[in-house]
GROMACS .gro file of C-alpha atoms in nm:
model
  249
    1ASN     CA    1  -3.002  -8.493  10.820
    2GLU     CA    2  -3.199  -8.233  10.992
    3GLN     CA    3  -3.083  -7.876  10.970
    4PRO     CA    4  -2.991  -7.716  11.299
    5MET     CA    5  -3.257  -7.506  11.447
    6TRP     CA    6  -3.047  -7.192  11.421
    7ASP     CA    7  -3.009  -7.250  11.040
    8GLN     CA    8  -3.372  -7.320  10.982
    9GLY     CA    9  -3.544  -7.041  10.789
   10ARG     CA   10  -3.216  -6.909  10.639
   11SER     CA   11  -3.208  -7.117  10.314
   12GLU     CA   12  -3.501  -6.939  10.155
   13PRO     CA   13  -3.348  -6.588  10.174
   14VAL     CA   14  -3.019  -6.723  10.027
   15ASP     CA   15  -3.199  -6.897   9.745
   16ASP     CA   16  -3.407  -6.588   9.682
   17TYR     CA   17  -3.091  -6.374   9.664
   18ARG     CA   18  -2.924  -6.614   9.425
   19ALA     CA   19  -3.235  -6.631   9.210
   20LYS     CA   20  -3.269  -6.254   9.200
   21SER     CA   21  -2.898  -6.213   9.127
   22LYS     CA   22  -2.917  -6.466   8.845
   23LYS     CA   23  -3.223  -6.293   8.708
   24ALA     CA   24  -3.050  -5.952   8.721
   25TRP     CA   25  -2.749  -6.085   8.531
   26THR     CA   26  -2.979  -6.241   8.277
   27VAL     CA   27  -3.149  -5.906   8.225
   28VAL     CA   28  -2.811  -5.727   8.194
   29LEU     CA   29  -2.683  -5.982   7.946
   30SER     CA   30  -3.004  -5.956   7.749
   31ILE     CA   31  -2.973  -5.577   7.736
   32ILE     CA   32  -2.609  -5.604   7.625
   33MET     CA   33  -2.704  -5.853   7.356
   34VAL     CA   34  -2.989  -5.629   7.238
   35LEU     CA   35  -2.755  -5.327   7.227
   36ALA     CA   36  -2.491  -5.527   7.046
   37LEU     CA   37  -2.746  -5.645   6.792
   38ALA     CA   38  -2.877  -5.290   6.753
   39VAL     CA   39  -2.527  -5.148   6.701
   40GLY     CA   40  -2.442  -5.430   6.461
   41GLY     CA   41  -2.765  -5.382   6.275
   42LEU     CA   42  -2.708  -5.007   6.249
   43PHE     CA   43  -2.355  -5.064   6.125
   44PHE     CA   44  -2.476  -5.317   5.870
   45TYR     CA   45  -2.755  -5.084   5.759
   46ASN     CA   46  -2.512  -4.793   5.715
   47TRP     CA   47  -2.271  -5.020   5.529
   48MET     CA   48  -2.549  -5.137   5.299
   49GLN     CA   49  -2.654  -4.777   5.239
   50ALA     CA   50  -2.295  -4.675   5.162
   51GLU     CA   51  -2.254  -4.969   4.924
   52ALA     CA   52  -2.582  -4.888   4.756
   53ALA     CA   53  -2.478  -4.524   4.715
   54ARG     CA   54  -2.135  -4.625   4.589
   55ASN     CA   55  -2.282  -4.863   4.334
   56ALA     CA   56  -2.570  -4.635   4.238
   57LEU     CA   57  -2.607  -4.587   3.863
   58VAL     CA   58  -2.552  -4.244   3.710
   59THR     CA   59  -2.669  -4.131   3.367
   60VAL     CA   60  -2.389  -3.992   3.152
   61PRO     CA   61  -2.510  -3.645   3.043
   62SER     CA   62  -2.490  -3.505   2.691
   63LEU     CA   63  -2.167  -3.305   2.670
   64THR     CA   64  -2.158  -3.222   2.298
   65GLY     CA   65  -2.095  -2.854   2.235
   66LEU     CA   66  -1.978  -2.777   2.588
   67SER     CA   67  -1.632  -2.641   2.651
   68GLN     CA   68  -1.380  -2.880   2.802
   69ALA     CA   69  -1.399  -2.701   3.138
   70GLU     CA   70  -1.781  -2.716   3.142
   71ALA     CA   71  -1.781  -3.087   3.056
   72GLU     CA   72  -1.527  -3.171   3.326
   73SER     CA   73  -1.723  -2.973   3.586
   74THR     CA   74  -2.050  -3.148   3.488
   75LEU     CA   75  -1.899  -3.495   3.522
   76THR     CA   76  -1.724  -3.416   3.850
   77LYS     CA   77  -2.054  -3.304   4.007
   78LEU     CA   78  -2.199  -3.647   3.916
   79GLU     CA   79  -1.896  -3.817   4.079
   80LEU     CA   80  -1.766  -3.933   3.743
   81ILE     CA   81  -1.401  -3.899   3.637
   82PRO     CA   82  -1.341  -3.693   3.319
   83LYS     CA   83  -1.057  -3.791   3.087
   84PRO     CA   84  -1.009  -3.540   2.798
   85GLU     CA   85  -0.883  -3.657   2.459
   86ASP     CA   86  -0.814  -3.427   2.160
   87VAL     CA   87  -0.964  -3.523   1.823
   88PHE     CA   88  -1.007  -3.359   1.481
   89ASP     CA   89  -1.359  -3.265   1.379
   90ASP     CA   90  -1.483  -3.075   1.072
   91LYS     CA   91  -1.800  -2.942   1.236
   92VAL     CA   92  -1.739  -2.886   1.608
   93LYS     CA   93  -1.525  -2.581   1.678
   94SER     CA   94  -1.189  -2.620   1.844
   95GLY     CA   95  -1.209  -2.649   2.224
   96SER     CA   96  -1.565  -2.783   2.231
   97VAL     CA   97  -1.675  -3.140   2.311
   98VAL     CA   98  -1.749  -3.371   2.017
   99SER     CA   99  -1.871  -3.677   2.210
  100SER     CA  100  -1.799  -3.900   2.509
  101ASN     CA  101  -1.728  -4.263   2.591
  102PRO     CA  102  -1.947  -4.402   2.745
  103VAL     CA  103  -2.197  -4.216   2.530
  104ALA     CA  104  -2.465  -3.980   2.658
  105GLN     CA  105  -2.757  -4.148   2.843
  106ALA     CA  106  -2.548  -4.457   2.928
  107GLN     CA  107  -2.593  -4.588   3.284
  108VAL     CA  108  -2.266  -4.620   3.478
  109VAL     CA  109  -2.164  -4.650   3.843
  110LYS     CA  110  -2.017  -4.354   4.027
  111GLY     CA  111  -1.642  -4.328   3.990
  112THR     CA  112  -1.651  -4.443   3.627
  113THR     CA  113  -1.398  -4.274   3.396
  114VAL     CA  114  -1.565  -4.092   3.106
  115THR     CA  115  -1.346  -4.011   2.806
  116VAL     CA  116  -1.433  -3.666   2.671
  117MET     CA  117  -1.345  -3.611   2.303
  118VAL     CA  118  -1.250  -3.244   2.258
  119SER     CA  119  -1.232  -3.097   1.907
  120LYS     CA  120  -0.903  -2.970   1.766
  121GLY     CA  121  -1.096  -2.833   1.468
  122PRO     CA  122  -1.086  -2.967   1.111
  123GLU     CA  123  -0.794  -3.187   1.015
  124SER     CA  124  -0.759  -2.993   0.687
  125LEU     CA  125  -0.785  -2.615   0.677
  126GLU     CA  126  -0.775  -2.357   0.400
  127ILE     CA  127  -0.497  -2.101   0.416
  128PRO     CA  128  -0.697  -1.776   0.396
  129THR     CA  129  -0.651  -1.581   0.072
  130SER     CA  130  -0.741  -1.271   0.272
  131LEU     CA  131  -0.391  -1.280   0.424
  132ALA     CA  132  -0.243  -1.141   0.101
  133GLY     CA  133  -0.114  -0.794   0.186
  134ALA     CA  134  -0.138  -0.851   0.563
  135THR     CA  135   0.151  -0.753   0.786
  136GLU     CA  136   0.390  -1.025   0.894
  137VAL     CA  137   0.263  -1.001   1.252
  138THR     CA  138  -0.100  -1.043   1.145
  139ALA     CA  139  -0.015  -1.336   0.917
  140ARG     CA  140   0.179  -1.514   1.190
  141GLU     CA  141  -0.093  -1.467   1.452
  142THR     CA  142  -0.372  -1.578   1.219
  143LEU     CA  143  -0.193  -1.893   1.105
  144LYS     CA  144  -0.092  -1.988   1.459
  145GLU     CA  145  -0.449  -1.946   1.583
  146MET     CA  146  -0.558  -2.185   1.307
  147GLY     CA  147  -0.315  -2.447   1.436
  148PHE     CA  148  -0.036  -2.403   1.181
  149THR     CA  149   0.331  -2.355   1.260
  150ILE     CA  150   0.546  -2.092   1.089
  151GLY     CA  151   0.839  -2.208   0.878
  152SER     CA  152   1.091  -2.002   0.683
  153VAL     CA  153   1.051  -1.640   0.572
  154THR     CA  154   1.163  -1.531   0.225
  155ARG     CA  155   1.122  -1.206   0.031
  156LYS     CA  156   0.993  -1.140  -0.315
  157ASN     CA  157   0.960  -0.833  -0.537
  158ASP     CA  158   0.603  -0.716  -0.579
  159PRO     CA  159   0.463  -0.408  -0.756
  160THR     CA  160   0.182  -0.331  -0.511
  161ILE     CA  161   0.216  -0.502  -0.172
  162PRO     CA  162   0.407  -0.284   0.076
  163ALA     CA  163   0.750  -0.390   0.194
  164GLY     CA  164   0.731  -0.642   0.480
  165SER     CA  165   0.372  -0.745   0.405
  166LEU     CA  166   0.262  -1.087   0.287
  167VAL     CA  167   0.287  -1.166  -0.085
  168GLY     CA  168   0.207  -1.535  -0.047
  169THR     CA  169   0.274  -1.859   0.135
  170GLU     CA  170   0.405  -2.204   0.066
  171PRO     CA  171   0.177  -2.404   0.042
  172THR     CA  172  -0.005  -2.135  -0.153
  173LEU     CA  173  -0.284  -1.916  -0.022
  174GLY     CA  174  -0.624  -2.083  -0.062
  175SER     CA  175  -0.491  -2.439  -0.055
  176GLN     CA  176  -0.620  -2.707   0.184
  177VAL     CA  177  -0.354  -2.803   0.437
  178LYS     CA  178  -0.353  -3.048   0.726
  179SER     CA  179  -0.380  -2.883   1.067
  180GLY     CA  180  -0.043  -2.846   1.235
  181SER     CA  181   0.146  -2.816   0.904
  182LYS     CA  182   0.437  -2.577   0.860
  183ILE     CA  183   0.363  -2.268   0.649
  184ASP     CA  184   0.645  -2.067   0.488
  185LEU     CA  185   0.589  -1.691   0.451
  186ILE     CA  186   0.678  -1.485   0.144
  187LEU     CA  187   0.706  -1.113   0.218
  188SER     CA  188   0.730  -0.818  -0.018
  189THR     CA  189   1.059  -0.635  -0.070
  190GLY     CA  190   0.871  -0.324  -0.179
  191LEU     CA  191   1.076  -0.330  -0.502
  192VAL     CA  192   1.007  -0.400  -0.870
  193VAL     CA  193   1.243  -0.545  -1.132
  194VAL     CA  194   1.285  -0.298  -1.418
  195PRO     CA  195   1.206  -0.447  -1.764
  196GLN     CA  196   1.410  -0.412  -2.082
  197LEU     CA  197   1.298  -0.097  -2.274
  198LEU     CA  198   1.583  -0.030  -2.520
  199ASN     CA  199   1.487   0.015  -2.887
  200MET     CA  200   1.120   0.049  -2.798
  201THR     CA  201   0.912   0.351  -2.882
  202GLU     CA  202   0.788   0.574  -2.604
  203PRO     CA  203   0.427   0.443  -2.632
  204GLU     CA  204   0.551   0.084  -2.621
  205ALA     CA  205   0.768   0.148  -2.314
  206THR     CA  206   0.489   0.338  -2.143
  207ALA     CA  207   0.246   0.049  -2.193
  208ILE     CA  208   0.493  -0.207  -2.053
  209LEU     CA  209   0.577   0.001  -1.745
  210ALA     CA  210   0.205   0.059  -1.675
  211ASP     CA  211   0.142  -0.317  -1.671
  212PRO     CA  212   0.033  -0.428  -1.318
  213LYS     CA  213   0.337  -0.658  -1.311
  214PHE     CA  214   0.558  -0.347  -1.293
  215GLY     CA  215   0.345  -0.045  -1.204
  216LEU     CA  216   0.623   0.198  -1.299
  217LYS     CA  217   0.619   0.539  -1.467
  218ILE     CA  218   0.821   0.678  -1.756
  219LEU     CA  219   1.010   1.004  -1.779
  220VAL     CA  220   1.130   1.086  -2.131
  221GLN     CA  221   1.432   1.299  -2.211
  222GLU     CA  222   1.504   1.360  -2.578
  223GLU     CA  223   1.857   1.329  -2.702
  224VAL     CA  224   2.019   1.364  -3.045
  225HIS     CA  225   2.156   1.039  -3.180
  226THR     CA  226   2.305   0.985  -3.525
  227VAL     CA  227   2.235   0.611  -3.553
  228ALA     CA  228   1.916   0.528  -3.362
  229GLU     CA  229   1.581   0.567  -3.530
  230PRO     CA  230   1.403   0.881  -3.409
  231GLY     CA  231   1.151   0.819  -3.128
  232THR     CA  232   1.319   0.502  -3.000
  233ILE     CA  233   1.471   0.455  -2.659
  234ILE     CA  234   1.852   0.449  -2.662
  235ARG     CA  235   1.922   0.448  -2.289
  236GLN     CA  236   1.729   0.376  -1.968
  237ASP     CA  237   1.792   0.444  -1.602
  238PRO     CA  238   1.758   0.228  -1.394
  239GLU     CA  239   1.891  -0.042  -1.626
  240SER     CA  240   1.689  -0.348  -1.708
  241GLY     CA  241   1.718  -0.621  -1.444
  242SER     CA  242   1.785  -0.374  -1.164
  243THR     CA  243   1.524  -0.288  -0.902
  244SER     CA  244   1.314   0.020  -0.852
  245PRO     CA  245   1.086   0.125  -0.565
  246GLN     CA  246   0.718   0.056  -0.623
  247SER     CA  247   0.554   0.318  -0.850
  248GLY     CA  248   0.903   0.449  -0.930
  249THR     CA  249   1.008   0.628  -1.248
   0.00000   0.00000   0.00000
């Protein structure tokens, strides 16, 4: 069939338009695909970078000797999670780090929990002998700082230690005791039990009273007595078994 004369010459422009239109859409689709691939690639790259950073290995630092606060701060800066745990240690002072788990120089991923062993001091401690004669307040504070707890308080006569000051402890001063143990305090009454002096001579009584166990003085008053041997003690005041202030007469 022959095309009418008035349509002749019109097919080429239409075909050209369709071809150009198809070509334009192809270009647009290609650009969209390229952009999509670029965005996807960028996203994948960023995701890979994030995963690599998240799984990056970190070296556990040496924490021994640091305070608990310093150790926790050091680990947090490395994106590690500190977990403190108290332990006894005879060498590392209380409050300082003994070791860690994982150990120093170990390679771990970020976000790993690191157990930090913090010293509570020695498990066994010596009750200081230097506390003898200390005030009750000083004795309490010292023992508490060492990790002991205070138990009962009793009083005992003593010839030299002032009233209210420490005569001793139970367990005794100088003994090795487990940290956290209860320590009973023994305080001075400031009094001395008077010994038996009847029928002694003055020199004998003087020597006994001067003994450090008593630390007392003697005041002699002579009295006529028809039965007692001259020079012997027939009466004493205070009586034996009663109490007298320290350095009393």
